[in-house]
Tab-separated table of C-alpha atoms and ligand atoms in Angstrom:
chain	number	residue	atom	x	y	z
A	195	MET	CA	-0.104	0.309	-0.140
A	196	VAL	CA	1.398	3.461	-0.475
A	197	PRO	CA	0.488	6.059	2.008
A	198	GLN	CA	0.083	8.994	-0.259
A	199	TRP	CA	-2.597	7.538	-2.489
A	200	ILE	CA	-4.537	6.647	0.887
A	201	ILE	CA	-4.266	10.260	1.876
A	202	GLU	CA	-5.163	11.032	-1.703
A	203	LYS	CA	-8.298	8.640	-1.346
A	204	LYS	CA	-9.190	10.308	1.996
A	205	ARG	CA	-8.740	13.461	0.277
A	206	ASP	CA	-11.092	13.085	-2.572
A	207	GLY	CA	-14.367	12.067	0.493
A	208	GLU	CA	-14.075	8.315	-0.298
A	209	ALA	CA	-14.355	5.754	2.955
A	210	LEU	CA	-11.207	4.089	3.649
A	211	SER	CA	-11.280	0.315	4.244
A	212	ARG	CA	-10.120	-1.458	7.340
A	213	GLU	CA	-6.809	-2.548	5.843
A	214	GLU	CA	-6.094	0.559	5.047
A	215	ILE	CA	-6.773	2.664	8.130
A	216	GLU	CA	-5.038	-0.515	9.844
A	217	PHE	CA	-1.937	0.514	7.275
A	218	PHE	CA	-1.949	3.855	8.011
A	219	ILE	CA	-2.258	4.208	11.823
A	220	ASN	CA	0.201	0.902	12.321
A	221	GLY	CA	2.547	2.526	9.806
A	222	PHE	CA	2.776	6.117	11.781
A	223	THR	CA	2.919	4.250	15.131
A	224	ASP	CA	6.040	2.207	14.521
A	225	GLY	CA	7.521	5.348	12.816
A	226	SER	CA	7.475	3.975	8.942
A	227	ILE	CA	4.758	6.086	7.708
A	228	PRO	CA	6.199	10.103	9.123
A	229	ASP	CA	4.421	12.847	10.736
A	230	TYR	CA	4.069	15.188	7.524
A	231	GLN	CA	2.026	12.363	5.772
A	232	MET	CA	-0.234	11.813	9.273
A	233	ALA	CA	-0.621	15.668	9.034
A	234	ALA	CA	-2.088	15.614	5.645
A	235	MET	CA	-4.124	12.291	6.629
A	236	ALA	CA	-5.764	14.334	9.760
A	237	MET	CA	-6.333	17.020	7.871
A	238	ALA	CA	-8.294	14.906	5.064
A	239	ILE	CA	-10.196	13.365	7.839
A	240	TYR	CA	-11.018	16.959	9.563
A	241	LEU	CA	-12.139	18.363	5.940
A	242	LYS	CA	-14.139	15.221	4.590
A	243	GLY	CA	-15.235	13.036	7.851
A	244	MET	CA	-15.407	9.039	8.024
A	245	THR	CA	-18.274	7.002	8.249
A	246	PHE	CA	-19.106	5.389	11.662
A	247	ASP	CA	-17.322	1.798	10.008
A	248	GLU	CA	-14.188	3.623	9.735
A	249	VAL	CA	-14.197	5.568	12.986
A	250	ALA	CA	-14.620	2.033	14.729
A	251	VAL	CA	-12.028	0.529	12.694
A	252	LEU	CA	-9.103	3.727	13.414
A	253	THR	CA	-10.495	3.460	16.942
A	254	GLU	CA	-9.919	-0.583	17.400
A	255	THR	CA	-6.755	0.343	15.740
A	256	MET	CA	-5.365	2.526	17.725
A	257	MET	CA	-6.687	0.307	21.086
A	258	ASN	CA	-4.531	-2.446	19.700
A	259	SER	CA	-1.393	-0.112	19.141
A	260	GLY	CA	-0.676	-0.746	23.371
A	261	ASP	CA	-1.838	-2.802	25.967
A	262	ILE	CA	-5.233	-3.787	27.140
A	263	VAL	CA	-5.916	-4.067	30.682
A	264	ASP	CA	-7.123	-7.465	31.452
A	265	THR	CA	-9.959	-7.167	33.421
A	266	SER	CA	-11.235	-10.621	33.312
A	267	ALA	CA	-10.658	-11.128	36.955
A	268	ILE	CA	-13.024	-8.560	38.007
A	269	GLU	CA	-16.072	-10.423	39.385
A	270	ARG	CA	-18.644	-7.276	38.879
A	271	PRO	CA	-19.794	-5.908	35.938
A	272	LYS	CA	-16.727	-3.793	34.970
A	273	VAL	CA	-18.417	0.053	33.843
A	274	ASP	CA	-16.766	3.413	33.878
A	275	LYS	CA	-17.747	6.807	33.291
A	276	HIS	CA	-16.249	9.515	30.642
A	277	SER	CA	-16.674	13.216	30.983
A	278	THR	CA	-15.095	15.489	28.371
A	279	GLY	CA	-13.978	17.667	31.049
A	280	GLY	CA	-15.321	20.727	33.066
A	281	ILE	CA	-14.592	23.248	35.584
A	282	GLY	CA	-15.106	22.114	39.102
A	283	ASP	CA	-16.102	18.361	37.759
A	284	LYS	CA	-15.719	16.149	40.578
A	285	VAL	CA	-18.463	13.497	39.652
A	286	SER	CA	-15.977	10.479	39.127
A	287	LEU	CA	-15.167	10.959	43.256
A	288	ILE	CA	-18.457	10.412	44.046
A	289	LEU	CA	-20.386	8.252	40.872
A	290	ALA	CA	-17.567	5.786	41.751
A	291	PRO	CA	-18.060	4.403	45.254
A	292	LEU	CA	-21.709	4.883	44.725
A	293	VAL	CA	-21.660	2.815	41.902
A	294	ALA	CA	-19.316	0.172	43.702
A	295	CYS	CA	-22.139	0.219	46.531
A	296	CYS	CA	-24.829	-0.945	44.143
A	297	GLY	CA	-22.432	-4.052	43.137
A	298	GLY	CA	-20.575	-2.494	39.978
A	299	GLY	CA	-17.314	-2.579	39.424
A	300	VAL	CA	-15.573	0.187	38.676
A	301	PRO	CA	-11.578	0.035	36.944
A	302	MET	CA	-11.266	3.809	36.412
A	303	ILE	CA	-8.076	5.141	34.506
A	304	SER	CA	-7.959	8.875	35.063
A	305	GLY	CA	-6.358	11.652	33.723
A	306	ARG	CA	-4.652	15.049	35.319
A	307	GLY	CA	-5.395	18.682	34.523
A	308	LEU	CA	-4.263	20.241	31.779
A	309	GLY	CA	-5.193	24.116	30.897
A	310	ILE	CA	-8.150	24.760	32.609
A	311	THR	CA	-10.124	21.580	33.111
A	312	GLY	CA	-9.261	19.640	36.376
A	313	GLY	CA	-7.889	16.637	36.561
A	314	THR	CA	-9.482	13.602	38.646
A	315	LEU	CA	-5.885	12.792	39.533
A	316	ASP	CA	-4.756	15.825	41.398
A	317	LYS	CA	-7.632	16.261	43.302
A	318	PHE	CA	-6.855	12.470	44.831
A	319	GLU	CA	-3.285	13.238	44.845
A	320	ALA	CA	-4.681	16.161	47.740
A	321	ILE	CA	-5.059	13.434	49.946
A	322	PRO	CA	-2.005	12.548	51.575
A	323	GLY	CA	-0.546	9.367	51.093
A	324	TYR	CA	-3.211	8.717	48.128
A	325	ARG	CA	-1.246	6.065	45.422
A	326	THR	CA	-2.608	7.266	41.669
A	327	ASP	CA	-0.021	4.773	40.546
A	328	LEU	CA	-1.374	1.510	41.271
A	329	SER	CA	0.443	-1.553	39.165
A	330	VAL	CA	-2.407	-3.252	37.452
A	331	GLU	CA	-2.516	-6.595	39.910
A	332	GLU	CA	-3.118	-4.000	42.350
A	333	PHE	CA	-5.372	-2.093	40.719
A	334	ILE	CA	-7.498	-5.309	39.791
A	335	GLY	CA	-7.406	-5.964	43.519
A	336	VAL	CA	-9.092	-2.963	44.692
A	337	VAL	CA	-11.866	-3.030	42.218
A	338	ASN	CA	-12.026	-6.638	43.977
A	339	LYS	CA	-11.933	-5.765	47.092
A	340	CYS	CA	-13.851	-2.866	47.395
A	341	GLY	CA	-15.680	-2.321	43.736
A	342	CYS	CA	-13.942	0.584	42.430
A	343	SER	CA	-10.475	1.818	42.283
A	344	ILE	CA	-8.861	5.296	40.508
A	345	ILE	CA	-5.647	5.548	38.894
A	346	GLY	CA	-3.671	7.235	36.699
A	347	GLN	CA	-3.149	5.961	33.261
A	348	THR	CA	-1.087	2.331	33.300
A	349	GLY	CA	1.817	0.687	30.710
A	350	ARG	CA	1.302	1.444	27.195
A	351	LEU	CA	-2.055	2.591	26.756
A	352	ALA	CA	-3.000	3.222	22.836
A	353	PRO	CA	0.395	4.941	22.161
A	354	ALA	CA	-1.186	5.807	18.726
A	355	ASP	CA	-3.478	8.274	20.369
A	356	LYS	CA	-0.496	9.877	22.094
A	357	LYS	CA	1.531	10.473	19.003
A	358	LEU	CA	-1.997	11.429	16.876
A	359	TYR	CA	-2.778	13.953	19.550
A	360	ALA	CA	0.329	15.716	19.891
A	361	LEU	CA	0.334	16.393	16.053
A	362	ARG	CA	-3.269	17.041	15.968
A	363	ASP	CA	-2.440	19.796	18.211
A	364	VAL	CA	-0.199	21.580	16.333
A	365	THR	CA	-2.141	21.102	12.735
A	366	GLY	CA	-5.215	22.433	13.541
A	367	THR	CA	-6.820	18.705	13.939
A	368	VAL	CA	-8.138	18.539	17.434
A	369	PRO	CA	-11.768	19.804	16.815
A	370	SER	CA	-12.533	16.740	14.472
A	371	ILE	CA	-15.495	14.266	15.832
A	372	PRO	CA	-14.234	11.101	14.093
A	373	LEU	CA	-10.872	12.217	15.725
A	374	ILE	CA	-12.301	12.624	19.354
A	375	THR	CA	-14.255	9.623	19.091
A	376	ALA	CA	-10.779	7.326	18.103
A	377	SER	CA	-8.898	9.074	20.393
A	378	ILE	CA	-11.149	9.232	23.753
A	379	MET	CA	-12.700	5.620	22.861
A	380	SER	CA	-9.179	3.810	21.705
A	381	LYS	CA	-7.855	4.527	25.475
A	382	LYS	CA	-11.279	3.840	27.398
A	383	MET	CA	-11.638	0.678	25.297
A	384	ALA	CA	-8.362	-0.641	26.320
A	385	ALA	CA	-9.337	-0.697	29.860
A	386	GLY	CA	-11.487	-3.732	29.122
A	387	LEU	CA	-15.241	-2.640	30.254
A	388	ASP	CA	-18.827	-4.040	29.821
A	389	ALA	CA	-20.381	-0.379	29.757
A	390	LEU	CA	-19.352	3.047	29.407
A	391	VAL	CA	-21.518	6.288	30.698
A	392	LEU	CA	-20.242	8.956	28.830
A	393	ASP	CA	-21.089	13.080	29.979
A	394	VAL	CA	-20.489	15.056	26.894
A	395	LYS	CA	-20.365	18.572	28.322
A	396	TRP	CA	-20.859	21.534	26.078
A	397	GLY	CA	-20.602	25.503	26.998
A	398	LYS	CA	-18.061	28.044	27.771
A	399	GLY	CA	-15.889	25.858	30.141
A	400	ALA	CA	-16.345	23.116	28.034
A	401	PHE	CA	-14.201	21.945	25.516
A	402	MET	CA	-17.391	21.476	23.284
A	403	LYS	CA	-18.255	25.362	23.010
A	404	THR	CA	-22.322	24.258	21.552
A	405	ARG	CA	-24.773	21.985	22.149
A	406	GLU	CA	-25.022	20.423	19.041
A	407	ASN	CA	-21.276	19.638	18.618
A	408	ALA	CA	-21.723	18.064	22.200
A	409	LYS	CA	-24.458	16.105	20.340
A	410	ALA	CA	-22.655	14.727	17.393
A	411	LEU	CA	-19.808	13.428	19.665
A	412	ALA	CA	-22.038	11.795	21.678
A	413	LEU	CA	-23.774	10.403	18.796
A	414	SER	CA	-20.118	8.828	17.307
A	415	MET	CA	-18.924	7.678	20.635
A	416	VAL	CA	-21.704	5.884	21.590
A	417	GLU	CA	-22.469	4.388	17.777
A	418	VAL	CA	-18.465	3.392	18.276
A	419	GLY	CA	-18.780	1.995	21.848
A	420	THR	CA	-22.095	0.092	20.800
A	421	ARG	CA	-20.060	-1.546	17.220
A	422	MET	CA	-17.491	-2.536	19.374
A	423	GLY	CA	-19.813	-4.502	21.906
A	424	LYS	CA	-20.265	-2.599	24.923
A	425	GLY	CA	-23.251	-1.154	26.894
A	426	MET	CA	-23.538	2.501	25.999
A	427	ALA	CA	-25.392	5.966	27.026
A	428	ALA	CA	-24.441	9.401	27.348
A	429	LEU	CA	-25.564	12.199	28.496
A	430	ILE	CA	-25.342	15.694	27.205
A	431	THR	CA	-24.530	18.105	30.541
A	432	ASP	CA	-24.552	21.769	30.700
A	433	MET	CA	-20.787	23.421	31.202
A	434	ASN	CA	-21.491	27.365	30.946
A	435	GLN	CA	-21.170	27.677	34.963
A	436	PRO	CA	-19.230	25.516	37.123
A	437	LEU	CA	-20.181	22.299	38.513
A	438	GLY	CA	-21.147	22.359	41.908
A	439	ARG	CA	-20.186	25.265	44.697
A	440	THR	CA	-15.615	24.254	44.413
A	441	ALA	CA	-13.428	24.350	41.893
A	442	GLY	CA	-9.507	23.394	43.014
A	443	ASN	CA	-7.982	20.110	44.640
A	444	THR	CA	-8.677	19.767	48.188
A	445	VAL	CA	-11.458	22.138	48.083
A	446	GLU	CA	-13.079	19.620	45.632
A	447	ILE	CA	-12.278	16.037	48.094
A	448	ILE	CA	-13.982	17.875	50.639
A	449	GLU	CA	-17.212	18.929	48.217
A	450	THR	CA	-16.813	15.114	47.244
A	451	VAL	CA	-16.937	14.333	51.148
A	452	LYS	CA	-19.675	16.495	51.829
A	453	ALA	CA	-22.029	14.948	48.279
A	454	LEU	CA	-21.232	11.516	49.926
A	455	SER	CA	-22.718	12.697	52.916
A	456	GLY	CA	-26.203	14.031	51.394
A	457	GLU	CA	-25.208	18.090	51.065
A	458	GLY	CA	-24.262	17.999	47.821
A	459	ALA	CA	-24.812	21.058	45.320
A	460	GLU	CA	-28.119	20.110	43.418
A	461	ASP	CA	-26.644	20.162	40.111
A	462	LEU	CA	-23.186	18.107	40.551
A	463	MET	CA	-25.922	15.309	42.426
A	464	ILE	CA	-28.436	15.817	39.249
A	465	VAL	CA	-25.684	15.211	36.990
A	466	THR	CA	-23.811	12.389	39.293
A	467	MET	CA	-26.900	10.673	39.811
A	468	ALA	CA	-28.438	10.482	36.563
A	469	LEU	CA	-24.762	9.166	34.940
A	470	SER	CA	-24.477	6.535	38.034
A	471	ALA	CA	-27.934	5.270	37.048
A	472	GLN	CA	-27.155	4.900	33.420
A	473	MET	CA	-24.236	2.638	34.684
A	474	LEU	CA	-26.707	0.927	36.814
A	475	THR	CA	-28.984	0.506	34.160
A	476	LEU	CA	-26.847	-0.200	31.207
A	477	THR	CA	-24.983	-3.727	33.455
A	478	GLY	CA	-28.306	-5.001	34.732
A	479	LEU	CA	-27.588	-3.725	38.429
A	480	ALA	CA	-31.067	-2.205	38.247
A	481	PRO	CA	-33.936	-2.977	36.403
A	482	GLY	CA	-34.086	0.952	34.795
A	483	GLU	CA	-33.894	4.450	35.906
A	484	ASN	CA	-36.118	4.955	38.770
A	485	ALA	CA	-35.116	1.968	40.542
A	486	ALA	CA	-31.713	2.920	40.388
A	487	MET	CA	-32.238	6.435	41.941
A	488	LEU	CA	-33.941	4.992	44.675
A	489	MET	CA	-31.031	2.417	45.397
A	490	LEU	CA	-28.430	5.480	44.584
A	491	GLU	CA	-30.605	7.703	47.398
A	492	GLU	CA	-30.393	4.958	49.828
A	493	LYS	CA	-26.356	4.389	49.512
A	494	ILE	CA	-26.145	8.052	50.111
A	495	ARG	CA	-28.987	8.171	52.955
A	496	SER	CA	-27.285	4.768	54.770
A	497	GLY	CA	-23.571	6.039	54.840
A	498	GLU	CA	-22.918	3.527	52.787
A	499	ALA	CA	-21.499	5.188	49.691
A	500	LEU	CA	-19.384	7.510	51.804
A	501	GLU	CA	-17.628	4.731	53.917
A	502	LYS	CA	-16.589	3.126	50.102
A	503	PHE	CA	-15.157	5.859	49.125
A	504	LYS	CA	-12.845	5.771	52.485
A	505	GLU	CA	-12.527	2.192	51.647
A	506	MET	CA	-11.115	2.969	48.172
A	507	VAL	CA	-8.817	5.844	49.550
A	508	GLN	CA	-7.297	3.650	52.363
A	509	LEU	CA	-6.477	0.721	49.930
A	510	HIS	CA	-4.770	3.198	47.850
A	511	GLY	CA	-2.705	4.742	50.712
A	512	GLY	CA	-4.544	7.255	51.624
A	513	ASP	CA	-5.063	9.083	55.240
A	514	VAL	CA	-8.581	8.453	56.032
A	515	SER	CA	-8.454	10.690	58.902
A	516	SER	CA	-7.919	13.309	56.199
A	517	LEU	CA	-11.518	12.859	54.906
A	518	GLU	CA	-12.995	13.383	58.570
A	519	ASP	CA	-10.660	16.372	59.768
A	520	PHE	CA	-10.081	18.717	56.750
A	521	ARG	CA	-6.917	20.527	58.428
A	522	LYS	CA	-5.184	17.564	57.474
A	523	LEU	CA	-5.698	18.451	54.152
A	524	PRO	CA	-3.252	20.526	52.277
A	525	THR	CA	-4.849	24.225	53.783
A	526	ALA	CA	-4.204	27.367	51.721
A	527	LYS	CA	-2.534	30.147	53.843
A	528	THR	CA	-5.151	32.719	53.002
A	529	ILE	CA	-8.773	32.702	52.615
A	530	GLN	CA	-11.005	35.721	51.438
A	531	PRO	CA	-13.805	36.061	50.172
A	532	MET	CA	-14.512	38.092	46.919
A	533	LEU	CA	-17.639	40.208	47.288
A	534	SER	CA	-20.666	41.260	45.239
A	535	PRO	CA	-20.444	44.573	43.906
A	536	LYS	CA	-24.388	45.205	43.252
A	537	ASN	CA	-27.477	43.776	44.302
A	538	GLY	CA	-28.676	41.154	41.653
A	539	TYR	CA	-29.689	38.245	40.933
A	540	ILE	CA	-26.695	35.610	38.878
A	541	ALA	CA	-27.391	35.640	35.313
A	542	ALA	CA	-24.389	33.734	33.949
A	543	VAL	CA	-20.800	32.810	36.212
A	544	ASP	CA	-18.287	32.262	33.029
A	545	ALA	CA	-16.795	28.809	33.692
A	546	GLU	CA	-14.437	29.166	31.180
A	547	LYS	CA	-12.923	32.484	33.542
A	548	ILE	CA	-13.284	30.694	36.437
A	549	GLY	CA	-11.273	28.161	35.175
A	550	LYS	CA	-8.648	30.573	34.617
A	551	ALA	CA	-8.784	32.280	37.784
A	552	VAL	CA	-8.222	28.943	39.465
A	553	LEU	CA	-5.100	28.202	37.613
A	554	LEU	CA	-3.563	30.872	38.177
A	555	LEU	CA	-3.986	30.444	41.837
A	556	GLY	CA	-1.728	27.497	41.167
A	557	ALA	CA	-4.445	24.723	41.175
A	558	GLY	CA	-3.634	23.524	37.469
A	559	ARG	CA	-0.930	23.267	34.976
A	560	MET	CA	-0.042	25.287	32.283
A	561	LYS	CA	2.652	22.715	30.702
A	562	THR	CA	2.136	19.108	31.939
A	563	THR	CA	5.835	19.406	33.887
A	564	ASP	CA	4.079	22.440	36.079
A	565	THR	CA	3.537	21.470	40.014
A	566	VAL	CA	-0.271	21.770	41.139
A	567	ASP	CA	-0.865	23.551	44.750
A	568	HIS	CA	-3.429	21.272	46.204
A	569	ALA	CA	-4.705	23.634	48.932
A	570	VAL	CA	-5.761	27.142	46.348
A	571	GLY	CA	-9.073	27.013	44.506
A	572	ALA	CA	-12.320	28.644	45.082
A	573	THR	CA	-15.181	27.679	47.360
A	574	ASP	CA	-18.979	29.078	47.875
A	575	LEU	CA	-19.038	29.952	43.915
A	576	LEU	CA	-22.815	31.372	43.679
A	577	LYS	CA	-24.723	29.715	40.770
A	578	ILE	CA	-26.746	30.964	38.229
A	579	GLY	CA	-30.296	32.146	39.780
A	580	GLU	CA	-29.263	32.806	43.035
A	581	GLN	CA	-30.038	36.214	44.391
A	582	VAL	CA	-27.011	38.403	46.088
A	583	SER	CA	-26.888	41.590	47.633
A	584	LYS	CA	-24.065	44.028	47.483
A	585	GLY	CA	-20.818	42.963	49.516
A	586	ASP	CA	-21.956	39.471	50.030
A	587	PRO	CA	-19.593	36.879	49.161
A	588	LEU	CA	-19.848	35.917	45.575
A	589	LEU	CA	-17.055	32.946	46.211
A	590	THR	CA	-14.716	32.633	48.410
A	591	MET	CA	-10.731	32.433	47.235
A	592	HIS	CA	-8.117	30.442	48.523
A	593	ILE	CA	-4.735	31.705	48.062
A	594	ASN	CA	-0.873	30.542	48.686
A	595	SER	CA	0.876	33.122	46.844
A	596	THR	CA	-0.025	36.473	45.217
A	597	ASN	CA	1.809	36.692	42.333
A	598	ARG	CA	-0.941	36.647	39.657
A	599	LEU	CA	-3.538	37.351	42.555
A	600	ALA	CA	-4.742	40.311	40.448
A	601	GLU	CA	-5.321	38.624	37.207
A	602	ALA	CA	-7.158	35.950	38.907
A	603	GLU	CA	-9.442	38.545	41.065
A	604	LYS	CA	-10.185	39.968	37.784
A	605	LEU	CA	-11.089	37.045	36.339
A	606	PHE	CA	-12.977	35.804	38.752
A	607	MET	CA	-15.396	39.042	39.351
A	608	ASP	CA	-15.852	39.319	35.536
A	609	ALA	CA	-17.053	35.685	35.452
A	610	PHE	CA	-19.970	36.908	37.095
A	611	ILE	CA	-22.732	38.577	35.132
A	612	PHE	CA	-26.072	39.897	37.392
A	613	SER	CA	-29.360	40.782	36.617
A	614	ASP	CA	-31.804	43.038	37.971
A	615	ALA	CA	-34.894	39.995	37.723
A	616	PRO	CA	-35.260	37.058	38.766
A	617	VAL	CA	-32.998	34.439	36.825
A	618	SER	CA	-34.307	30.806	35.850
A	619	PRO	CA	-31.448	28.377	36.764
A	620	PRO	CA	-30.600	26.273	33.081
A	621	PRO	CA	-31.409	22.688	32.721
A	622	PHE	CA	-28.154	21.170	34.584
A	623	ILE	CA	-28.652	17.887	31.926
A	624	ASN	CA	-30.172	19.082	28.299
A	625	GLU	CA	-30.287	14.851	26.696
A	626	LEU	CA	-29.835	11.390	27.014
A	627	ILE	CA	-28.362	9.740	24.033
A	628	LEU	CA	-29.324	6.337	24.044
A	629	PRO	CA	-28.017	3.436	21.035
A	630	GLU	CA	-29.928	2.971	18.180
A	631	GLU	CA	-32.467	0.626	18.461
B	222	URA	N1	-9.820	14.528	24.663
B	222	URA	C1	-9.202	13.239	24.297
B	222	URA	O1	-8.734	12.398	24.488
B	222	URA	N2	-9.038	13.336	22.733
B	222	URA	C2	-9.076	14.272	22.328
B	222	URA	O2	-9.128	13.895	20.906
B	222	URA	C3	-10.141	15.068	22.615
B	222	URA	C4	-10.080	15.299	23.654
């Protein structure tokens, strides 16, 4: 096969065969197809798209480019959730123990934060001692013991994606639905799951800025996962304002403990419970969404879900006493409210600006080599629709350094839009996407 002929075929809008896709991706991964030809191919895919058959083959080929985690020793139905990322998104931390309490096995391989979106691993690493680098054997052992484990990437998971993502990043080909689908699904499918639920976010703080694009991505991922024999569902959720009332690392661990104790913010709980309910329904652990919701609510009410979270933290080497005495978590030197300049109702809280401000405080990374300050962030974030009086806090800042504080403060303040008239909160979930019958 000749690489340039395959590029020409895609450039002219034709569908590629399995053999052509495998030849191209395998050649790119082993270095026999150079970056410039892969870049041309990525642009051709960006411009001409791919059929679902092609995307499924691309996903499978990328998945098979590296290790496949052998989860066959997990005795429970294996189900995971993937979020396309947002500000204040601590759903995984709450959902994994909840689903585990209901009989699910959640072998979750998560990422670190980069740019404005926080990473689940960074949040866990706020807990003294928590290890995110378990071996595969330890990981499977923890899932078998307590039903859930959340770790960082092990071994060589989908190396074709790592290489291709770096190339897409510098060739203007990141926002392609077929390429995003294959990128996300190749990594998730390498973790040996029975079912996957997707939280596809749209809005100011999300990777997908419009609801239409989020839906197109959700449909594509659900279709590809279904073709690969997995139970699939996706929720389209709002990420115009941050999720919950905190953004950072320690502060999100504390919000997680509160949520598992029945004191979660409304939007956070609605999204978490709906995603968890889909996980239980897809794996047959609940006969339907309503039954699933009742099971989940009971696990919070009884305290079982919080105990499960603590058990998981302990099995990862984390200091469980820090979840009871929050002073044992990394704590910022200065805790300072940001006050409202006027009376009114909150009309918007720009998640992107909040994400940038929290990043400037030090809670995230501008580049992969940056270190994260787990102590800093924002709490008590007001939500769209809430009433505020002049001088009331809009949020509380947790600060360790004054280096870029003025910039962060301006972003925090600019994130809030006020209205004189009452404002209705937006729906937190827009749509459920299931495989076509
Ligand atoms: N996240 C991924 O892992 N891949 C993409 O292409 C986009 C978001």
